[in-house]
GROMACS .gro file of C-alpha atoms in nm:
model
  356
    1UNK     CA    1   2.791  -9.093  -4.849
    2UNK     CA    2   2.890  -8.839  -5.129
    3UNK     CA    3   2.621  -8.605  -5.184
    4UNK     CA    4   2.602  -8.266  -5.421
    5UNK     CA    5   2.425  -7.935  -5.462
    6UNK     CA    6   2.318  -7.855  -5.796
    7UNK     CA    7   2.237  -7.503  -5.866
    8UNK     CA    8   2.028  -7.329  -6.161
    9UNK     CA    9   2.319  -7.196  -6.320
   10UNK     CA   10   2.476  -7.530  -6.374
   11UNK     CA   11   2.762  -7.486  -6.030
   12UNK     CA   12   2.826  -7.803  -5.866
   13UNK     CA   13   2.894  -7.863  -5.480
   14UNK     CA   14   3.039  -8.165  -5.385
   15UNK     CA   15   3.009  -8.249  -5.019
   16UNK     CA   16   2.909  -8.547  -4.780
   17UNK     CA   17   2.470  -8.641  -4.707
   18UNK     CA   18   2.348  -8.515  -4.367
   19UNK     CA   19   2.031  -8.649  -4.293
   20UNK     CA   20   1.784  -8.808  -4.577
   21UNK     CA   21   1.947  -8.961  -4.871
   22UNK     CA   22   1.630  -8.880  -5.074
   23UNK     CA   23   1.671  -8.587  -5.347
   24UNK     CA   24   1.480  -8.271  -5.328
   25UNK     CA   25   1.466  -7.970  -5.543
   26UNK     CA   26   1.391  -7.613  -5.375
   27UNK     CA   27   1.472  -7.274  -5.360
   28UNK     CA   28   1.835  -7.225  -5.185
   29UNK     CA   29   1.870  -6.925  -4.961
   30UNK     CA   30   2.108  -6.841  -4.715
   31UNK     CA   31   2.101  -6.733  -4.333
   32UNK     CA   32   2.350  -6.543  -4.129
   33UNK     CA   33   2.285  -6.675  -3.748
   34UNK     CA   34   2.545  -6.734  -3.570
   35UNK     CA   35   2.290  -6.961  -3.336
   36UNK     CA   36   1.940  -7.060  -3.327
   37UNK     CA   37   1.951  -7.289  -3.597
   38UNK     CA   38   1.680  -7.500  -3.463
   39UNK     CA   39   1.459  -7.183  -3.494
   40UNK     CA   40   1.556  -7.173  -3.776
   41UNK     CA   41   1.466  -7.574  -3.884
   42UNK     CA   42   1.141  -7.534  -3.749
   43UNK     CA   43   1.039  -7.174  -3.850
   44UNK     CA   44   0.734  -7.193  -4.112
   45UNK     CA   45   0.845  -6.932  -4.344
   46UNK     CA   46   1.110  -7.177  -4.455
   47UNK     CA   47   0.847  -7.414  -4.626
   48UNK     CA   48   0.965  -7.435  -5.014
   49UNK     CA   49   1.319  -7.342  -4.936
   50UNK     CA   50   1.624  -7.501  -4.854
   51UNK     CA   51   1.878  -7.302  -4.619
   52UNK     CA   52   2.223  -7.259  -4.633
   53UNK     CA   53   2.408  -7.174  -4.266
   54UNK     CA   54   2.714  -6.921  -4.333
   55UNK     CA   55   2.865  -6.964  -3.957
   56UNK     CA   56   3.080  -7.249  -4.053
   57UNK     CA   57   3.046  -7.445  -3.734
   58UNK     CA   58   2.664  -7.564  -3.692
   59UNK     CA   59   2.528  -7.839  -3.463
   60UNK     CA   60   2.745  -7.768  -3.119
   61UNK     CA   61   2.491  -7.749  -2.881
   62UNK     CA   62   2.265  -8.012  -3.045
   63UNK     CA   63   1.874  -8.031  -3.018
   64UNK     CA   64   1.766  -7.786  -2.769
   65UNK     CA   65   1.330  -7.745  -2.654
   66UNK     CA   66   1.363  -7.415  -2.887
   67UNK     CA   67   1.105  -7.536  -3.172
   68UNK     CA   68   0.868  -7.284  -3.299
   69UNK     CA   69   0.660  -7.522  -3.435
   70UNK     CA   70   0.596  -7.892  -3.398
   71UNK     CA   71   0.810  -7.974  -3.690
   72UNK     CA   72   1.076  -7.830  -3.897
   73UNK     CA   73   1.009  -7.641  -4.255
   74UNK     CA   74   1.325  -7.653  -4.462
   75UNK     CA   75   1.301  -7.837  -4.781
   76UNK     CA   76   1.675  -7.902  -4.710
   77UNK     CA   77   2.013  -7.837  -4.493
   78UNK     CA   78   2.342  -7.693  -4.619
   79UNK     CA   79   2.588  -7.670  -4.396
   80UNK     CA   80   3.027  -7.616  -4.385
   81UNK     CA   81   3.083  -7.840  -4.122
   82UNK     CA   82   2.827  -8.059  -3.886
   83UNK     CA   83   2.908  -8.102  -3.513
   84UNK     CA   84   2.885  -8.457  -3.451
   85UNK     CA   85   2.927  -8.468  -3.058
   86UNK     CA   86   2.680  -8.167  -2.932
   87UNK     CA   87   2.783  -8.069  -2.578
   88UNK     CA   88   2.453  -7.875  -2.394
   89UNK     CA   89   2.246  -7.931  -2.088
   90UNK     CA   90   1.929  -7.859  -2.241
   91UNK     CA   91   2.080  -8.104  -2.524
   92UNK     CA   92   1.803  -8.357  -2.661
   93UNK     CA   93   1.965  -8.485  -2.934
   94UNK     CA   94   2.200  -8.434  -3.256
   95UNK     CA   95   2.069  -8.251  -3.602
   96UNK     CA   96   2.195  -8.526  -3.782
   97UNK     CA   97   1.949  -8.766  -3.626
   98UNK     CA   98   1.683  -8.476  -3.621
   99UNK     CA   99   1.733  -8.414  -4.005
  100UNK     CA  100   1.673  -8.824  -4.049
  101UNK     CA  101   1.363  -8.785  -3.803
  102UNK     CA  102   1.187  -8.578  -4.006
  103UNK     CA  103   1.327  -8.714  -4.364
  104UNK     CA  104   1.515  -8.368  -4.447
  105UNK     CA  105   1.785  -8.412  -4.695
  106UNK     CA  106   2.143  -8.242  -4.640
  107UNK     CA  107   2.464  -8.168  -4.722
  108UNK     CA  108   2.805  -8.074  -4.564
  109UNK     CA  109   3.120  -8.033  -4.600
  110UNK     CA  110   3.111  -7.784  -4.921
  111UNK     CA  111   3.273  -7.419  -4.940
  112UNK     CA  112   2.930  -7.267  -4.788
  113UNK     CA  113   3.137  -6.922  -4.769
  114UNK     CA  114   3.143  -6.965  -5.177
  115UNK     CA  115   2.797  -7.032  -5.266
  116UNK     CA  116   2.671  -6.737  -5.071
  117UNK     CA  117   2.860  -6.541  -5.285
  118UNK     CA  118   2.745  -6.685  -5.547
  119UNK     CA  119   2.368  -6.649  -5.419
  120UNK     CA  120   2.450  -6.242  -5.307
  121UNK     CA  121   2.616  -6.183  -5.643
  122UNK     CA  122   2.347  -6.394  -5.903
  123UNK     CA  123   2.064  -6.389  -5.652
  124UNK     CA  124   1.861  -6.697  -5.471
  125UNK     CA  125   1.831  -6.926  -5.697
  126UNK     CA  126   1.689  -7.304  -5.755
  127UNK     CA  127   1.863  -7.607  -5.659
  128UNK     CA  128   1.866  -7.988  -5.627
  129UNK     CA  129   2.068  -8.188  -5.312
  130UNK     CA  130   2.124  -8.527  -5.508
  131UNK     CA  131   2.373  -8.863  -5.408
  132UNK     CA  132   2.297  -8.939  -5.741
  133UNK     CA  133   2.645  -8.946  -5.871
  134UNK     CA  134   2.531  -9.002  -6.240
  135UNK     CA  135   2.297  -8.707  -6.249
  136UNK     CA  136   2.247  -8.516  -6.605
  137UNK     CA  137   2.329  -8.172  -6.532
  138UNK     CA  138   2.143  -8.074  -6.821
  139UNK     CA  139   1.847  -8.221  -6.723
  140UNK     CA  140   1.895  -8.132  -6.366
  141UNK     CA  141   1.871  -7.742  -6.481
  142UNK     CA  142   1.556  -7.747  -6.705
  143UNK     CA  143   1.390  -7.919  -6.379
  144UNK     CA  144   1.549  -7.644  -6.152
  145UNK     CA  145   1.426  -7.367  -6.381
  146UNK     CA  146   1.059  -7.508  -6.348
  147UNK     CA  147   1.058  -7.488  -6.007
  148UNK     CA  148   0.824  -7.288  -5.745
  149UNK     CA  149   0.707  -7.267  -5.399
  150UNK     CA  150   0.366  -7.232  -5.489
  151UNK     CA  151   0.092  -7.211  -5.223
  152UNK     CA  152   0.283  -7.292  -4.886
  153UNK     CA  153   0.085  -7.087  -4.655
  154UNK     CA  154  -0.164  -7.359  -4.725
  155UNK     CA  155   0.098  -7.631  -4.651
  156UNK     CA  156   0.188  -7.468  -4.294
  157UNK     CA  157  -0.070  -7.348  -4.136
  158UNK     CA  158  -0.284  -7.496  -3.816
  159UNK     CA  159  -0.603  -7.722  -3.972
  160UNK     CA  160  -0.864  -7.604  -3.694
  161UNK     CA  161  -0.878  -7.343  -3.466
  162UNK     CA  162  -0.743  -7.320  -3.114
  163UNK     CA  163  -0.716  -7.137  -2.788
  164UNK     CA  164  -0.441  -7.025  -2.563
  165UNK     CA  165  -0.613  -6.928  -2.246
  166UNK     CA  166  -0.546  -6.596  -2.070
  167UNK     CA  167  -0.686  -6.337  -1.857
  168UNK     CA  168  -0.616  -6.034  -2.020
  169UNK     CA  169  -0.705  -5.908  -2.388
  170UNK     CA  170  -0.846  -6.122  -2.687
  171UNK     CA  171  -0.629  -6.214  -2.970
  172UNK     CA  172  -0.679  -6.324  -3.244
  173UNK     CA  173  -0.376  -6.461  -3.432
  174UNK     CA  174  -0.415  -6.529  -3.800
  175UNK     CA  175  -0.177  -6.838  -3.847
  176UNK     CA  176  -0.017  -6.774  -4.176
  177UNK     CA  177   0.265  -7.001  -4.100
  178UNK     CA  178   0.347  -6.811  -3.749
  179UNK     CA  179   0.626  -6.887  -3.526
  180UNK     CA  180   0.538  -6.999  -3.150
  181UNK     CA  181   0.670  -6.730  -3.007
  182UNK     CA  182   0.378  -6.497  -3.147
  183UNK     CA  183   0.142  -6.653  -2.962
  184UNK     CA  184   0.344  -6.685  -2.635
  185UNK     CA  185   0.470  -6.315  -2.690
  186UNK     CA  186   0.121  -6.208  -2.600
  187UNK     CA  187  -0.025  -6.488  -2.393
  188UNK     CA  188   0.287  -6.379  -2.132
  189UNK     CA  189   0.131  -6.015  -2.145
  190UNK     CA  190  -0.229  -6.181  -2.058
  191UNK     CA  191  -0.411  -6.224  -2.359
  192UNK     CA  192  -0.598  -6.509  -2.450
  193UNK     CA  193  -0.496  -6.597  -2.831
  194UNK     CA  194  -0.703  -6.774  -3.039
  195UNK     CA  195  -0.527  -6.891  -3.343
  196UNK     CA  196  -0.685  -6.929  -3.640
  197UNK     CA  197  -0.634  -7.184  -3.973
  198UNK     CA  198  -0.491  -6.896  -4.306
  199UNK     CA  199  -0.840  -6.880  -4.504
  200UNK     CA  200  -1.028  -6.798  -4.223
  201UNK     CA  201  -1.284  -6.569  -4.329
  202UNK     CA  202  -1.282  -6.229  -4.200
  203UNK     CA  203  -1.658  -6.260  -4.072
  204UNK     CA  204  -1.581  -6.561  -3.858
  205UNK     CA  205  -1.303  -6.324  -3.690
  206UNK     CA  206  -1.473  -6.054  -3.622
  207UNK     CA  207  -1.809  -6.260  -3.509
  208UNK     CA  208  -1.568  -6.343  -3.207
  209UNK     CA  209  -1.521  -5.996  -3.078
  210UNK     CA  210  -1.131  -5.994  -3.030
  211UNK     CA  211  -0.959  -5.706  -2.879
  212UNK     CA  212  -0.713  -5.705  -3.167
  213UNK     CA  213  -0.573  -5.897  -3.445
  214UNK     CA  214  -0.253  -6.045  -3.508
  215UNK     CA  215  -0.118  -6.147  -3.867
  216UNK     CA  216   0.141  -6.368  -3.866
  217UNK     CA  217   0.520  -6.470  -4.054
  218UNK     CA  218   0.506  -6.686  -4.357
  219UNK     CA  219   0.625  -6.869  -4.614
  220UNK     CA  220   0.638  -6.779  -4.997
  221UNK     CA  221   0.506  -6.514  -5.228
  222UNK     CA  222   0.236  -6.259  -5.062
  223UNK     CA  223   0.062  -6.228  -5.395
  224UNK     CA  224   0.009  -6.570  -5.417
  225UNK     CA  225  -0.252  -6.511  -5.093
  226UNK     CA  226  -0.502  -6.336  -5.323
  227UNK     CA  227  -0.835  -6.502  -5.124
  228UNK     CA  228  -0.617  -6.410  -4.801
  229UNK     CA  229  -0.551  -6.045  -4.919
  230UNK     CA  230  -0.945  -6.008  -4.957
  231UNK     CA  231  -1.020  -6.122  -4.624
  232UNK     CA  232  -0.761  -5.849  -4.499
  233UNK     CA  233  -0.914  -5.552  -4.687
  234UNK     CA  234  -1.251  -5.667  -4.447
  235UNK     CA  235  -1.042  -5.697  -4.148
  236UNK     CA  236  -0.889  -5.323  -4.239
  237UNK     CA  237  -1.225  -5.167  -4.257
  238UNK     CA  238  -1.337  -5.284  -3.874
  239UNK     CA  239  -1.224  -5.072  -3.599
  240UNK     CA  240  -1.008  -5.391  -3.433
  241UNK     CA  241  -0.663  -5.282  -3.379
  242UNK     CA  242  -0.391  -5.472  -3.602
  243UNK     CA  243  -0.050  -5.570  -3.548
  244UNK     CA  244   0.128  -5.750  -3.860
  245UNK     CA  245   0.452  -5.907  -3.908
  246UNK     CA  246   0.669  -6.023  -4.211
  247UNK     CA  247   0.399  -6.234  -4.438
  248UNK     CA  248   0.151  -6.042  -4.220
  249UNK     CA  249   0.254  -5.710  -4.310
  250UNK     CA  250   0.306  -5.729  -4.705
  251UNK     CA  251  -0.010  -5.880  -4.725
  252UNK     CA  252  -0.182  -5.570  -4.510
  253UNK     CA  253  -0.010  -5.378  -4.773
  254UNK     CA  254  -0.075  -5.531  -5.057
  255UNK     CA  255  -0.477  -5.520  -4.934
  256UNK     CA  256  -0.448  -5.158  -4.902
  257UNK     CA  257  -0.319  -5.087  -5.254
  258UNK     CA  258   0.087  -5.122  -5.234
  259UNK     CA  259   0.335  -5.347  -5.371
  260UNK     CA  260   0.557  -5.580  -5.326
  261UNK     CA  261   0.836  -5.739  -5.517
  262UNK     CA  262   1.102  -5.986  -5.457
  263UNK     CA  263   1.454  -5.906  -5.350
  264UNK     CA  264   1.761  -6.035  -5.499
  265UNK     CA  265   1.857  -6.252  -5.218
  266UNK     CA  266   1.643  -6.156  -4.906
  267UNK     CA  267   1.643  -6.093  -4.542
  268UNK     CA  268   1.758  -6.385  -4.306
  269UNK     CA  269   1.958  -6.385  -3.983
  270UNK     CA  270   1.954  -6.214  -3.632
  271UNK     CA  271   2.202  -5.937  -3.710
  272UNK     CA  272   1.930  -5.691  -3.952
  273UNK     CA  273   1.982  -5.309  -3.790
  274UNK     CA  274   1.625  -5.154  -3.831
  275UNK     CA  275   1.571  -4.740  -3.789
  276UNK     CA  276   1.215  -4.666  -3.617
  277UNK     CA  277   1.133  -4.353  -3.798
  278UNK     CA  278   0.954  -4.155  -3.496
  279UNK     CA  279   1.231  -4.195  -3.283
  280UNK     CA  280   1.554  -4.242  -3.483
  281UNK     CA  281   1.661  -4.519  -3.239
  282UNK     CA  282   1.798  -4.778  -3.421
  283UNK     CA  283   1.686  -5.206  -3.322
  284UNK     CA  284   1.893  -5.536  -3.419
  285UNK     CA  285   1.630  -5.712  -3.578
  286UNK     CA  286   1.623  -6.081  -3.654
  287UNK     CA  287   1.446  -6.158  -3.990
  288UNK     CA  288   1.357  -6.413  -4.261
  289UNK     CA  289   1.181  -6.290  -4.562
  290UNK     CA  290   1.262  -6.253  -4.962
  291UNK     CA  291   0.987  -6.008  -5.087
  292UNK     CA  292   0.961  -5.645  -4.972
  293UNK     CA  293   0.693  -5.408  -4.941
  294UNK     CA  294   0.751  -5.089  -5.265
  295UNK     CA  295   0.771  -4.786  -4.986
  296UNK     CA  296   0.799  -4.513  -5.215
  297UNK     CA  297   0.445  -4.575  -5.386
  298UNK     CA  298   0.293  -4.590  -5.058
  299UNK     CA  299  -0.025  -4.367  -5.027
  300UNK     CA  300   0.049  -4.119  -4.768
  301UNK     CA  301  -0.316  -4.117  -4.682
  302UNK     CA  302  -0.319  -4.484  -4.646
  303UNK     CA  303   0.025  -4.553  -4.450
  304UNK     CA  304   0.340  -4.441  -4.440
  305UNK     CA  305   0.703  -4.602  -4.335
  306UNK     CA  306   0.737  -4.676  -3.978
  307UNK     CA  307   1.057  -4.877  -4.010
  308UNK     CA  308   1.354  -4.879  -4.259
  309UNK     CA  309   1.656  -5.100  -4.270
  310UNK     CA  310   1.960  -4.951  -4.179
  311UNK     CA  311   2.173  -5.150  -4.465
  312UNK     CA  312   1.978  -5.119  -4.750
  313UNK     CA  313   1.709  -4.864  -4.692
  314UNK     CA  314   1.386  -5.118  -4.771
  315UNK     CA  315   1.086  -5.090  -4.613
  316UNK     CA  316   1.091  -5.290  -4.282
  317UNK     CA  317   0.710  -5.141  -4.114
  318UNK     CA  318   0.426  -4.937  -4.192
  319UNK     CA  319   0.208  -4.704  -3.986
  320UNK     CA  320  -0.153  -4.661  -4.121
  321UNK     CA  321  -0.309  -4.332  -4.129
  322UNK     CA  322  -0.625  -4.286  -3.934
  323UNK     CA  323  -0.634  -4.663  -3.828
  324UNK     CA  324  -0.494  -4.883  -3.516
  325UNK     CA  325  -0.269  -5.048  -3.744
  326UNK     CA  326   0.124  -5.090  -3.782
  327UNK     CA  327   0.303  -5.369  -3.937
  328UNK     CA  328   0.670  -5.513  -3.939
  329UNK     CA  329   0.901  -5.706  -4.173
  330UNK     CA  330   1.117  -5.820  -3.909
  331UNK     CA  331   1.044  -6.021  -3.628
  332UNK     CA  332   0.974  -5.857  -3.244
  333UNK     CA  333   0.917  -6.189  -3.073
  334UNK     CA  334   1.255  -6.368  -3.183
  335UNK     CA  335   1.510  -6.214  -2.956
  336UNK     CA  336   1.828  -6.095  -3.101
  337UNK     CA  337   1.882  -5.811  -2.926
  338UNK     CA  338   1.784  -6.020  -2.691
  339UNK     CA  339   1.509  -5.766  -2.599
  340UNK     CA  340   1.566  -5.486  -2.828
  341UNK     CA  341   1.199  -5.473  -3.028
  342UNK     CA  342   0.956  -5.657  -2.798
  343UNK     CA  343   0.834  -5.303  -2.678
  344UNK     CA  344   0.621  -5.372  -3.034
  345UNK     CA  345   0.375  -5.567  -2.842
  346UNK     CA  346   0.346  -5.371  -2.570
  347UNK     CA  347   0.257  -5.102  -2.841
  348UNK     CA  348  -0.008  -5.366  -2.941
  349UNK     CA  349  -0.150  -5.403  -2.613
  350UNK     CA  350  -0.165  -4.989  -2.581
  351UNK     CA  351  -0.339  -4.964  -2.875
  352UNK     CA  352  -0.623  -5.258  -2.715
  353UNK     CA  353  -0.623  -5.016  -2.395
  354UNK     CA  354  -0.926  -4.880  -2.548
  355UNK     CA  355  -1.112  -5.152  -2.629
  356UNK     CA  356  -1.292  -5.361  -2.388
   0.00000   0.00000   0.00000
């Protein structure tokens, strides 16, 4: 079935439905992995966005157990050219029957190479994926320029609170969307994790006792998390240790003061060199994010840059003065190195050495 991607600025993709035939309007973005694209289905932070693939080849190895979280986010698929016949052993499965599944509209067969040009040089922008042939473009852009993600931490994070069981420290994980592997990044060094629903309050957390605190990835704007960001600024002023990644981290920031704005066209693949700042040792990062922390009107005696990216010199970590606290816009549990940044939670369970 024909099928077509619609941007804001009136460009029209014509390509063939993957998936749903139902239409769906969202924010298109794009991603440079070469693999993991069933990471990056399922990844939270994708709520309210639909992702384009630039490796032209996506699908070969099919439907793997590499979820990270019991469903997949994307609004919607964009791909140059679908595998139909995966070939894996760990193979459960084709996207195209995974995108019907879950009722996620798609599109292939278009000049993906193209529209990320189009998307570097204008910026992400909104789109529709329509098989309505008879579509009114003109009509189709006034809804496109309405649209916006709006509250999605709300939409992906866990309803109730539960427990994964370990010896070791006490976690608390702050589920703003987060990505499995959080959680099994520090229940494999010991800890018990207890992962909590987004609007937690900060009493309830610290009523527990944890030996730390984890903030998680997520989806959408960090200053649309402005009863979030208040519960923060209590979990700041405890003595619990902190460890904070991409949502996580601009929202520690923006709780303590900073900034944050929103970048022409993001963050997203598993190729991002990072600098750590004390050493000068340089990480290949994987990452997913469209807003950055504003560095340069940090607060010295507040925080001060941990991390910068190698490409474009944004802020990508902070380091807070006087406290056991250090965030990170990429992401230390999804192996791209394969290895290269998981030392970060070791860091994290250093910094719980002291505590009980």
């Amino acid at each position: 079935m024909k099928a077509f991607l619609i941007l804001e600025d009136g460009t029209v993709f014509t390509g063939e439905s993957i998936g749903s035939t139902r239409e769906v309007v969202s924010e298109i973005v794009f991603n440079t992995s070469m693999t993991g694209y069933l990471e990056v289905l399922t990844d939270p932070s994708y709520a309210g966005q639909a992702v384009v693939m630039t490796y032209p080849l996506i699908g070969n190895y099919g439907i793997t157990p590499d979820m990270e979280s019991e469903r997949p986010w994307v609004d919607g698929y964009i791909v140059r050219e679908l595998s139909r016949i995966p070939s894996n052993f760990r193979c459960q499965g084709t996207i195209q029957d995974f995108l019907q599944k879950y009722d996620i509209p798609g599109i292939c067969g278009i000049d993906t190479r193209a529209l990320t040009k189009i998307l570097r040089e204008k910026g992400t922008m909104n789109g529709m994926i329509t098989t309505n042939e008879d579509f009114d473009l003109a009509a189709v852009k006034e809804r496109l320029a309405k649209y916006t993600t709006g509250d999605v931490v709300s939409k992906v994070t866990c309803s109730e609170k539960k427990v994964l069981p370990g010896n070791g420290k006490r976690v608390a994980l702050l589920d703003l969307g987060a990505k499995n592997n959080i959680a099994r990044s520090l229940n494999q060094r010991g800890c018990e994790v207890t992962i909590y629903p987004a609007h937690t309050p900060a009493e309830e957390i610290l009523a527990a006792e944890p030996d730390g605190i984890m903030l998680s990835n997520g989806p959408g704007d960090p200053k649309e998390c402005a009863d979030i960001i208040e519960e923060l600024k209590k979990l700041y002023a405890s003595d619990v240790p902190i460890f904070a990644i991409c949502l996580g981290h601009q929202l520690m920031a923006l709780a303590n003061g900073a900034d944050t704005h929103k970048m022409k066209y993001g963050h997203r693949g598993g190729n991002h060199p990072v600098k750590d700042l004390e050493t000068g040792r340089v990480y290949i990062s994987s990452q997913n994010h469209g807003y950055v922390v504003d560095a340069e009107n940090l607060d010295p005696s507040v925080a001060v840059p941990a991390f910068v990216n190698v490409n474009d010199g944004t802020n990508e970590g902070l380091k807070y003065t006087g406290k056991n606290i250090f965030t990170v816009q990429f992401h230390p549990e999804a192996c791209p190195g394969p290895q290269d940044s998981g030392y970060l939670f070791d860091r994290f369970m250093e910094m719980m050495g002291g505590r009980r």
